[in-house]
Coordinates of N, CA and C in Angstrom, one line a residue:
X1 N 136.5 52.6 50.8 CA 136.3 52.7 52.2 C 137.3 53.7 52.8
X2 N 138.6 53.6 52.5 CA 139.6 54.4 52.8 C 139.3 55.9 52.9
X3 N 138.5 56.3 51.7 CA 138.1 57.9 52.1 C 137.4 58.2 53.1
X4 N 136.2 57.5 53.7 CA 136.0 57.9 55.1 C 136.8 57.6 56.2
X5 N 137.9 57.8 56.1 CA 138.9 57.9 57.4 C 140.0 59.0 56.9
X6 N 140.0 59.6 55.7 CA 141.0 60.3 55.3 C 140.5 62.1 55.1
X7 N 141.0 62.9 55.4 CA 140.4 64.2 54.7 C 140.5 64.3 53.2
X8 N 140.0 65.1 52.6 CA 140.0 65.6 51.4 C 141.2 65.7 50.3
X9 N 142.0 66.6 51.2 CA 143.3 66.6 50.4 C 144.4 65.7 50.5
X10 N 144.3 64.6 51.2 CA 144.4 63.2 50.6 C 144.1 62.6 49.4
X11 N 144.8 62.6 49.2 CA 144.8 61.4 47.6 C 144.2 60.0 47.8
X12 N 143.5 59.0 48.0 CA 143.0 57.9 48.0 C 142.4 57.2 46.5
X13 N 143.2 55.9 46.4 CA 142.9 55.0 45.6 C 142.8 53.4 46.5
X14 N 141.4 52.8 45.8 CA 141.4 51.1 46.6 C 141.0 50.4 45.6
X15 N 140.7 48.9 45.6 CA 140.3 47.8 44.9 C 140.0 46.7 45.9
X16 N 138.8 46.3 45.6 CA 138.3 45.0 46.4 C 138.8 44.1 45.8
X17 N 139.9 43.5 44.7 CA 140.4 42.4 44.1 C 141.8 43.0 43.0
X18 N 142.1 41.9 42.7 CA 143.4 42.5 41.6 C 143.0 42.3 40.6
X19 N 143.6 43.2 39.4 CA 143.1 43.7 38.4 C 143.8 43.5 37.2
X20 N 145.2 43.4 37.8 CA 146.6 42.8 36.5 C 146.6 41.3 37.2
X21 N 147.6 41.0 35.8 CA 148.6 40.1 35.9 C 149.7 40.5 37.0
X22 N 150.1 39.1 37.8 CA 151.0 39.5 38.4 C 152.3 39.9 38.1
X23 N 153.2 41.2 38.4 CA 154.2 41.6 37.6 C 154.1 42.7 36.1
X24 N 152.6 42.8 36.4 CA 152.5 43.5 35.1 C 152.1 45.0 35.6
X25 N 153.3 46.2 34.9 CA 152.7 47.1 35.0 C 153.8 47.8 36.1
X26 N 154.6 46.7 36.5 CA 155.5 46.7 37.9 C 157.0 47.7 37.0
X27 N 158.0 48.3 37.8 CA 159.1 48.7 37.1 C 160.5 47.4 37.4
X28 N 161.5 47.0 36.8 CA 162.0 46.2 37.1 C 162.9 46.3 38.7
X29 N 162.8 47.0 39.2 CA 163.1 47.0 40.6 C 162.2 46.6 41.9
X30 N 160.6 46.7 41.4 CA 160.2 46.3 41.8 C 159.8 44.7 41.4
X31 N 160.0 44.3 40.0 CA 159.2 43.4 40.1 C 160.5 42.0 40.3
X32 N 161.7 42.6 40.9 CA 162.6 42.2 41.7 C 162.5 41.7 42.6
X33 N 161.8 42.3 43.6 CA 161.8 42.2 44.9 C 160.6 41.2 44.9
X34 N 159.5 41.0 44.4 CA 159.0 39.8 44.2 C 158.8 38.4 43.5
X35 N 160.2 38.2 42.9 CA 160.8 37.5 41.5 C 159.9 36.1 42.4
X36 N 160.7 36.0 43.2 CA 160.5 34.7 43.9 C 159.0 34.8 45.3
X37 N 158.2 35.4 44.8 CA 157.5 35.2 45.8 C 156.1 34.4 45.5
X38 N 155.1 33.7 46.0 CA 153.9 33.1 45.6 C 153.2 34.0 45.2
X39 N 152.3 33.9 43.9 CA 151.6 34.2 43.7 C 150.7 35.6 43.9
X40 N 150.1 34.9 45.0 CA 149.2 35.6 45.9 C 149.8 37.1 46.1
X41 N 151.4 37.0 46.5 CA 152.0 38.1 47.0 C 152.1 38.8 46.0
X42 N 152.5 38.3 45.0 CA 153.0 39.2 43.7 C 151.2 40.2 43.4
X43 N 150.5 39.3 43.3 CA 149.5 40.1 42.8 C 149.2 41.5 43.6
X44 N 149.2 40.9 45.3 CA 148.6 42.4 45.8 C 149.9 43.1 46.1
X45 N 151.1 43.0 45.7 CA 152.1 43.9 45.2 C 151.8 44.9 44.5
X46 N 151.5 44.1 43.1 CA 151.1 44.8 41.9 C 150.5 45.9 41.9
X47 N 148.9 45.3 43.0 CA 147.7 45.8 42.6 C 147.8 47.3 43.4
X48 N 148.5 47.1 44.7 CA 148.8 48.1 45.4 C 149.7 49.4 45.1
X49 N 150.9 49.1 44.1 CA 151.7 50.1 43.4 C 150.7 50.7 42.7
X50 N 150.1 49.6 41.4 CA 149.6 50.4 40.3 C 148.1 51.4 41.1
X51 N 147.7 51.0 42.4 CA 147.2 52.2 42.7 C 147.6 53.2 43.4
X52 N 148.8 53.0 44.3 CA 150.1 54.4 44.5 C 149.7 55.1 43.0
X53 N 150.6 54.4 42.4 CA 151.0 55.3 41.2 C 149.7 56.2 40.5
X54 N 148.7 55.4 40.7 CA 147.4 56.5 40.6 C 147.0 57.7 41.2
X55 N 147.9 57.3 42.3 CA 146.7 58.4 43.6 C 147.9 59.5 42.8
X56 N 149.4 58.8 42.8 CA 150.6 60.3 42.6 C 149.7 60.9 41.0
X57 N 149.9 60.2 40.6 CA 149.6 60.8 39.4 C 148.0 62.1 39.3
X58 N 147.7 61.9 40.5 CA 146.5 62.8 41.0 C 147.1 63.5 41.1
X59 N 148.2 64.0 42.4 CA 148.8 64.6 42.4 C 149.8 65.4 41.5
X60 N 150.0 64.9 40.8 CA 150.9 65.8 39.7 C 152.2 64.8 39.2
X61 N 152.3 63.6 40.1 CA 153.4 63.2 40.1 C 154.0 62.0 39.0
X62 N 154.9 62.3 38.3 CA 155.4 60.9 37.1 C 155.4 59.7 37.8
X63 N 155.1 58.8 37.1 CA 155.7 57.2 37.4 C 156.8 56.3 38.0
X64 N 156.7 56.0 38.9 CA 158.7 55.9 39.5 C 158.2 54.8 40.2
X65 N 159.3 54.1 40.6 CA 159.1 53.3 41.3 C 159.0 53.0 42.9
X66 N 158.2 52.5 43.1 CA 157.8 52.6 44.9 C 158.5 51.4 45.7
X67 N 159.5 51.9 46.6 CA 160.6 50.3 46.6 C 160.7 50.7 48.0
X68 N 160.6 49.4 49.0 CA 160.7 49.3 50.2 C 162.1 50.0 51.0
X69 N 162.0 50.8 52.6 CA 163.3 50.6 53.3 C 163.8 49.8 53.5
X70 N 164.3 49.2 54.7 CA 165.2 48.6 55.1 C 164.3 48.1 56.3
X71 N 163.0 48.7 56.7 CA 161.9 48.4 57.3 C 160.4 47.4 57.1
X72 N 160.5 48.1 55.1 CA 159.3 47.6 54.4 C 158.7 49.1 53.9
X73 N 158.8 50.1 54.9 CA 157.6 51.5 54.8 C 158.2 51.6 53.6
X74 N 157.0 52.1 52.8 CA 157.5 52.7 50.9 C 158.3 53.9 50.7
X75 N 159.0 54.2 50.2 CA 159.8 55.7 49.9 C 159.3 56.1 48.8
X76 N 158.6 57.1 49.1 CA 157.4 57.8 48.5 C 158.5 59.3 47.2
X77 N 158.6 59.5 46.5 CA 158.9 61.0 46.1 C 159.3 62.1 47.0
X78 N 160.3 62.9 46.6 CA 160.4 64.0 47.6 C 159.2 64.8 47.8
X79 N 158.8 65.6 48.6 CA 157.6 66.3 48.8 C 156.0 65.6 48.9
X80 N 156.3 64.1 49.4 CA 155.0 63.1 48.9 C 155.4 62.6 50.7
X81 N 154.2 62.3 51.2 CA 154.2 61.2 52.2 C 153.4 60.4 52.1
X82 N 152.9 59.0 52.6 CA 151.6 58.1 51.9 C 152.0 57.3 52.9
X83 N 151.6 56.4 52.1 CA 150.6 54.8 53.0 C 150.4 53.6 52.1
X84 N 150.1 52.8 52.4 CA 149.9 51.7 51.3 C 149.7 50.3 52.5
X85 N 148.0 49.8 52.1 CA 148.1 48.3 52.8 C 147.5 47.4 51.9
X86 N 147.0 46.6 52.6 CA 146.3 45.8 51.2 C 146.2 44.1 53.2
X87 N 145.0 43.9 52.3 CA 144.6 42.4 53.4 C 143.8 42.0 52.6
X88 N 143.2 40.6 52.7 CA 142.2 39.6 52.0 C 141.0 40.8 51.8
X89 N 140.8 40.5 50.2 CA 139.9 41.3 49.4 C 139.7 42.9 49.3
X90 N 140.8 43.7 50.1 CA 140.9 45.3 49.9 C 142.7 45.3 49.5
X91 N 142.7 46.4 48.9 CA 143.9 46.9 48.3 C 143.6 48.5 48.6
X92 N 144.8 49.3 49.1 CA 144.2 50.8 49.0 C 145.8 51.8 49.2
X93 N 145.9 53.0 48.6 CA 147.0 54.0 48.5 C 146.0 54.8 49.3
X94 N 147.5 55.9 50.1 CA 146.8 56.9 49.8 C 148.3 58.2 50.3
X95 N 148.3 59.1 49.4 CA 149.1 59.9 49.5 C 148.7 61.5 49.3
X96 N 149.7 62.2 49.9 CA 149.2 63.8 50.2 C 150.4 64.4 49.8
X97 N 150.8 65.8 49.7 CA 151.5 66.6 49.0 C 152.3 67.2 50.8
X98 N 153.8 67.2 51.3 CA 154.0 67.7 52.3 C 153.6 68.9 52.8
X99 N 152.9 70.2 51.5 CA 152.5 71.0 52.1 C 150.7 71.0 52.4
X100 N 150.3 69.8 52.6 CA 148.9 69.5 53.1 C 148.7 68.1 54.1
X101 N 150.1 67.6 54.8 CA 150.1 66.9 55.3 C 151.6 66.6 56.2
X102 N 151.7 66.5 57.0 CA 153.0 66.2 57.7 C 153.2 64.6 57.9
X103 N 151.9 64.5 58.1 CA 152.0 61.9 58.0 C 150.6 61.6 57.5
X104 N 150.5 60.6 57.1 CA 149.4 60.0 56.2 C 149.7 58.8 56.6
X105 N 149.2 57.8 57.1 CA 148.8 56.3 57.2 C 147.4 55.7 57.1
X106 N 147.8 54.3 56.9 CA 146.3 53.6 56.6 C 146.4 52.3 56.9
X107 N 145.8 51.5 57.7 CA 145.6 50.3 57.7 C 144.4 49.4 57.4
X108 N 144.3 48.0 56.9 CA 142.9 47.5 56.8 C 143.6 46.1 57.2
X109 N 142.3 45.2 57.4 CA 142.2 44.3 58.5 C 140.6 43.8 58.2
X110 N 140.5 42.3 57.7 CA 139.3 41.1 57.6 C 138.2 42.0 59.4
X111 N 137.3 42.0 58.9 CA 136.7 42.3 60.1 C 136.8 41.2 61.2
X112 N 136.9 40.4 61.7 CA 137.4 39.0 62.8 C 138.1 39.1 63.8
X113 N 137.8 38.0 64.7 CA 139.0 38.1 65.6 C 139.8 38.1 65.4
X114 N 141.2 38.2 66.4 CA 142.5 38.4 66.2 C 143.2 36.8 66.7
X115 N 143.7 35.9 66.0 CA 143.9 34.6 66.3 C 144.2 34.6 68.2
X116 N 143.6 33.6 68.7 CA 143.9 33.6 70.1 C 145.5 33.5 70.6
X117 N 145.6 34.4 71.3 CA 147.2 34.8 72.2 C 147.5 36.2 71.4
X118 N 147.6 36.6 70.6 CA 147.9 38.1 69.5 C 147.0 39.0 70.6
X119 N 146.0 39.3 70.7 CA 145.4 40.4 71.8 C 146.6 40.9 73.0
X120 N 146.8 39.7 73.5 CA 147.7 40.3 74.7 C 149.0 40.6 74.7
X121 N 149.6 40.3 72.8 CA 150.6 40.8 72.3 C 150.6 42.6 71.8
X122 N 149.3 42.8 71.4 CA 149.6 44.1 70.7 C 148.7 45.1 71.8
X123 N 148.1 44.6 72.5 CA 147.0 45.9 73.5 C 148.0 46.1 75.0
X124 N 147.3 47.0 75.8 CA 147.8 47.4 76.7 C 146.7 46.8 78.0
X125 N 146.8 46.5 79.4 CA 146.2 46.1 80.0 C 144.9 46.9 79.9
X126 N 145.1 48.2 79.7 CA 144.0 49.6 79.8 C 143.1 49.6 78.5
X127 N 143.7 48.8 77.6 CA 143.1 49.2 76.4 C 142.1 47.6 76.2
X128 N 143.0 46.9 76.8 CA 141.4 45.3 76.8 C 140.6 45.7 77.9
X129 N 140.7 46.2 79.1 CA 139.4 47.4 79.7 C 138.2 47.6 79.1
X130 N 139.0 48.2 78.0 CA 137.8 48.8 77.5 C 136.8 48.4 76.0
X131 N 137.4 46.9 76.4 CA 136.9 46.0 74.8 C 135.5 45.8 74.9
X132 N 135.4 45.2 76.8 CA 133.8 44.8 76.7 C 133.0 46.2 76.6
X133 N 133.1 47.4 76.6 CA 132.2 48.2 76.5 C 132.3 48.8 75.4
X134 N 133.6 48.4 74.2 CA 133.0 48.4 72.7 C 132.3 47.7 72.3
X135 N 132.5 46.8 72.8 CA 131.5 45.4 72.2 C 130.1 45.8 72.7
X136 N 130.0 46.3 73.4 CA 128.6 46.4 74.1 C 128.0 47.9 72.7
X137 N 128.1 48.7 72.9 CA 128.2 49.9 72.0 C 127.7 49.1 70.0
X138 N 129.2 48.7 69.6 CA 128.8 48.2 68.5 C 129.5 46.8 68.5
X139 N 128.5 45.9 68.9 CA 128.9 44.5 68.9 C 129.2 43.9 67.6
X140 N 128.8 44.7 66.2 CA 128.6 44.2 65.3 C 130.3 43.9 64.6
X141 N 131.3 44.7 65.1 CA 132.8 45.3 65.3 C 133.7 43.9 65.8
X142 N 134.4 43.5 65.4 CA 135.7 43.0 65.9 C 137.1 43.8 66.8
X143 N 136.7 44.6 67.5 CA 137.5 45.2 68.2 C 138.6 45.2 68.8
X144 N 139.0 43.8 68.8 CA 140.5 43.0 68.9 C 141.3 43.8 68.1
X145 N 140.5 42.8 66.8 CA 141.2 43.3 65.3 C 141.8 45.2 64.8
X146 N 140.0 45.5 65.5 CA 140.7 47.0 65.5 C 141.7 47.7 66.3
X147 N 142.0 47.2 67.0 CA 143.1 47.9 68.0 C 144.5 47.5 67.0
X148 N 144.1 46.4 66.7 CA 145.7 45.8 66.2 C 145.6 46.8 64.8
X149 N 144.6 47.0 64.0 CA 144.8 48.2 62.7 C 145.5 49.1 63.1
X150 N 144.9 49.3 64.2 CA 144.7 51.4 64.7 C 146.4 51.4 65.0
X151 N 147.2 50.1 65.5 CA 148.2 50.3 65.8 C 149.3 50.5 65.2
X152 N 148.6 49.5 63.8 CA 149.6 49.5 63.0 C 149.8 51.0 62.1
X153 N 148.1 51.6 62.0 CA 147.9 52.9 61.5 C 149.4 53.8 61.8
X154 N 149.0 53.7 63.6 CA 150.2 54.6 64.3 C 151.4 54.3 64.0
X155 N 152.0 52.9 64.0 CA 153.4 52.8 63.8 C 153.6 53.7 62.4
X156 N 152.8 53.2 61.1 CA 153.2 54.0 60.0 C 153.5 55.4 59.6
X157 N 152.8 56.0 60.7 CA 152.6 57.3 60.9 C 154.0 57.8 61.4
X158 N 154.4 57.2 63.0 CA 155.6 57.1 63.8 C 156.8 57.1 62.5
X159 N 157.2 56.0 61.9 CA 158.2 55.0 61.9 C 158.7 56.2 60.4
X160 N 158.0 56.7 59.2 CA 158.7 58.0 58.5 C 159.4 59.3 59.1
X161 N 158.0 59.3 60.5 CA 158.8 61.2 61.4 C 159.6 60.5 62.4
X162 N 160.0 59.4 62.6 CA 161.2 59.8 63.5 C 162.4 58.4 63.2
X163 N 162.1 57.4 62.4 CA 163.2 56.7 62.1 C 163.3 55.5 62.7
X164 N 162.5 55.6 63.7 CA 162.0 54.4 64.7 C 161.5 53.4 64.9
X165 N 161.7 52.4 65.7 CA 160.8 51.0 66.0 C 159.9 52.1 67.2
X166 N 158.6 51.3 66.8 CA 157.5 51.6 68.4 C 156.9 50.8 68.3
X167 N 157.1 50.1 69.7 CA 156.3 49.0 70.0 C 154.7 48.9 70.3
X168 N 154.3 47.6 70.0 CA 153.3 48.2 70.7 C 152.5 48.7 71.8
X169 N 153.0 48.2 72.6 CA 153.1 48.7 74.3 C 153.5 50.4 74.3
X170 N 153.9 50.8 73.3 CA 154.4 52.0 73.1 C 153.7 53.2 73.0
X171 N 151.8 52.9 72.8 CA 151.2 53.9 72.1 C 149.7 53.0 73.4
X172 N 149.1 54.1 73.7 CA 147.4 53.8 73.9 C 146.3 54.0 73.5
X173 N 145.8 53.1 73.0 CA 144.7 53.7 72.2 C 143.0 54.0 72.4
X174 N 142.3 54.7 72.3 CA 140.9 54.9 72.9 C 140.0 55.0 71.9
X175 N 139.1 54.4 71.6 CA 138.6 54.1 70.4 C 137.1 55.4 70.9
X176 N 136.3 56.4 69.8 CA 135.5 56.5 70.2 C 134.3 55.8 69.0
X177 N 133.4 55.1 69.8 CA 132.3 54.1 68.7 C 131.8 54.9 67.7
X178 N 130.9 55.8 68.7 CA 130.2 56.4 67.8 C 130.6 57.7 67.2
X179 N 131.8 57.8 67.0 CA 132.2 59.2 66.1 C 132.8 58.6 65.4
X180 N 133.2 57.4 65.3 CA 134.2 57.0 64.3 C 135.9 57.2 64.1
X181 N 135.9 57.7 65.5 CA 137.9 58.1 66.0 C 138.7 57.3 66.5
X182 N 139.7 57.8 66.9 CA 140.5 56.8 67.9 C 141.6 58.4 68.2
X183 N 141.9 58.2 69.1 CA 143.5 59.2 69.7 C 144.3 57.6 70.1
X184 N 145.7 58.3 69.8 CA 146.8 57.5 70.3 C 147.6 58.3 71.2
X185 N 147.8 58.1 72.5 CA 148.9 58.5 73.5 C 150.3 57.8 73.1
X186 N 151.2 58.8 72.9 CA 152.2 58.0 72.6 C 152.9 57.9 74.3
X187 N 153.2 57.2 74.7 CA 154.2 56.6 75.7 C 155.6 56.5 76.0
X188 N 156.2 57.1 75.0 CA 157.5 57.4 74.8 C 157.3 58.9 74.0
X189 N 158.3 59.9 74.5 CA 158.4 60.9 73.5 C 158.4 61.3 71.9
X190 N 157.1 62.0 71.9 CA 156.9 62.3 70.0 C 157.6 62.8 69.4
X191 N 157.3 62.6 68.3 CA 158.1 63.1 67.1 C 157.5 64.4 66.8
X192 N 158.9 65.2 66.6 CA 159.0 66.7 66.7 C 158.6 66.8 65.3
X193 N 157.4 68.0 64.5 CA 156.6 68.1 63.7 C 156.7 69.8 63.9
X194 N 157.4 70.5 62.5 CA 157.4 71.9 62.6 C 158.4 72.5 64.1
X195 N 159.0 71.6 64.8 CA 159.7 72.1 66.0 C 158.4 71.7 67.4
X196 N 157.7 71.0 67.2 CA 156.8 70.8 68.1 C 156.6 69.3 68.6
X197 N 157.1 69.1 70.0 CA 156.5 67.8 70.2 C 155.2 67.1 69.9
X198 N 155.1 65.8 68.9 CA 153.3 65.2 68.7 C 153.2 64.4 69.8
X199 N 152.5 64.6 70.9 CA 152.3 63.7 71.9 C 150.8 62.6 71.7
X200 N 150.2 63.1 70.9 CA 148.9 62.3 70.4 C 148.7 62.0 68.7
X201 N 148.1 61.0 68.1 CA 147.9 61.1 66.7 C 146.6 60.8 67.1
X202 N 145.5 62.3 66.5 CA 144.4 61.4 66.2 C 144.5 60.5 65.3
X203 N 143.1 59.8 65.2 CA 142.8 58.9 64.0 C 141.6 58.5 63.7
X204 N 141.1 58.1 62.3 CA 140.1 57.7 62.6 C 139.3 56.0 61.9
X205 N 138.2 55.2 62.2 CA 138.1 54.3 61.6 C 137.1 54.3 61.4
X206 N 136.4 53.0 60.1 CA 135.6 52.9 59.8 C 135.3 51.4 59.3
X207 N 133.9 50.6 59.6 CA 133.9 49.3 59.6 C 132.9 49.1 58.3
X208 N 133.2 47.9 57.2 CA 132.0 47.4 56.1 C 132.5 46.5 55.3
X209 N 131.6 46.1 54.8 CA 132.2 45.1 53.3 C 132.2 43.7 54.0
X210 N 132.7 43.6 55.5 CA 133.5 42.5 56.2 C 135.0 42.9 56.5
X211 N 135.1 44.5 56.1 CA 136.3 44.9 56.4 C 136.4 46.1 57.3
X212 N 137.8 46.0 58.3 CA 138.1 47.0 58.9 C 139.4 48.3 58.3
X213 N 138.8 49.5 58.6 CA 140.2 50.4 58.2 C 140.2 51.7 58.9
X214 N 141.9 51.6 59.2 CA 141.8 52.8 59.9 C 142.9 53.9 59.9
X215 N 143.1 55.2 59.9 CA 143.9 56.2 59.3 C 144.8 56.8 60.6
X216 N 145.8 57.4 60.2 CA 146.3 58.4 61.1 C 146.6 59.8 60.4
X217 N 146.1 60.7 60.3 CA 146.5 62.3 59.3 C 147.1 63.1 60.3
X218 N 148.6 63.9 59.9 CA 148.9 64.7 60.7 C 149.0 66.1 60.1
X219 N 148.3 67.4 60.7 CA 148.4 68.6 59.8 C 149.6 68.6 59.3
X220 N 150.0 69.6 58.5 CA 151.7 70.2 58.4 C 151.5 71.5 59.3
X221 N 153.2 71.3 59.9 CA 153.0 72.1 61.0 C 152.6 73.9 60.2
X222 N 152.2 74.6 61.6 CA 151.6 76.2 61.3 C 153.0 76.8 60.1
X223 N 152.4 77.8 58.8 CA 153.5 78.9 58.8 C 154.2 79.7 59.8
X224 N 155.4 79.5 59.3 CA 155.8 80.9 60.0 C 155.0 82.4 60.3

């Protein structure tokens, strides 16, 4: 699913289920950081590296290990930016080369509502506006749910170019149905790209399976 929201020269790797053993396949730094965790977690840990490591290895890239900040976002290789989500029954990478990308994000998300009180946590008064006339469009959509993807899309996108927390009140989002996009207004000042303020991240999404997912791509800025 991931590839229809990504361009071309994007790297993308997914899995509708896990494929190892948990811990297997992991480097010991990582399989650290989930010594102690249930199950569950260990697995789509696993399943999500060993498809990082696939998409780099598209790329050109050796095997290394993919070990959280001090945030969670992955620290990808020099010259690499990416992504990495994973939610009940999808797993998916996806990484680009700096000189064919400046940010790369991805989110996925159970197609469903968003547990009741979470809506009025992550949307903006402007943006539940305009829920009933997605729903109307493609009712078939959990639209809640997608706003809370698209947002998270954005933060991941934000949170490598500039070092930052963004809330979610921080960003507006406008979904269009039928093209399959979204723009984000950022609400606080963007992150400077090539010496250029980004005041918008497109993006885009795509719904199936019972699953939602949605991307943020930012060019690399013009040559000199």
């Amino acid at each position: 699913m991931i590839e229809h929201v990504l361009p071309g020269r994007v790297v993308t790797e997914c899995a509708y289920d896990d494929e190892e053993h948990p811990g297997e396949g992991l480097f010991p730094q990582e399989r650290e950081l989930v010594a102690r965790a249930v199950e569950p977690r260990r697995r789509e840990f696993t399943t999500v590296r060993r498809l990082a490591r696939r998409a780099l290895g598209r790329l050109g890239r050796s095997p290394a290990p993919i070990l959280p900040n001090r945030r969670g976002a992955p620290q990808w290789p020099p010259g690499v930016v990416g992504s990495m989500t994973h939610c009940t029954g999808y797993r998916a990478a996806a990484v680009s080369s700096v000189a064919e990308s400046a940010a790369v994000s991805i989110d996925a998300e159970p197609d469903a509502p968003l547990p009741a009180g979470v809506l009025e946590t992550v949307t903006l008064p402007s943006e539940r506006a305009l829920l009933a006339g997605l729903g109307r469009r493609r009712p078939d959509i959990a639209w809640d749910r997608m706003y809370f993807s698209a947002k998270e899309s954005v933060f991941k996108a934000w949170y490598p170019l500039t070092g930052r927390e963004l809330d979610f009140d921080e960003a507006e989002i406008a979904f269009d149905a039928a093209a399959g996009t979204f723009s984000a207004r950022l609400l606080v000042p963007g992150p400077v790209v090539g010496g250029r303020s980004v005041p918008v991240f497109p993006g885009r999404w795509h719904a199936d399976r019972g699953l939602l997912v949605t991307a943020v791509h930012l060019p690399p800025p013009p040559a000199a």
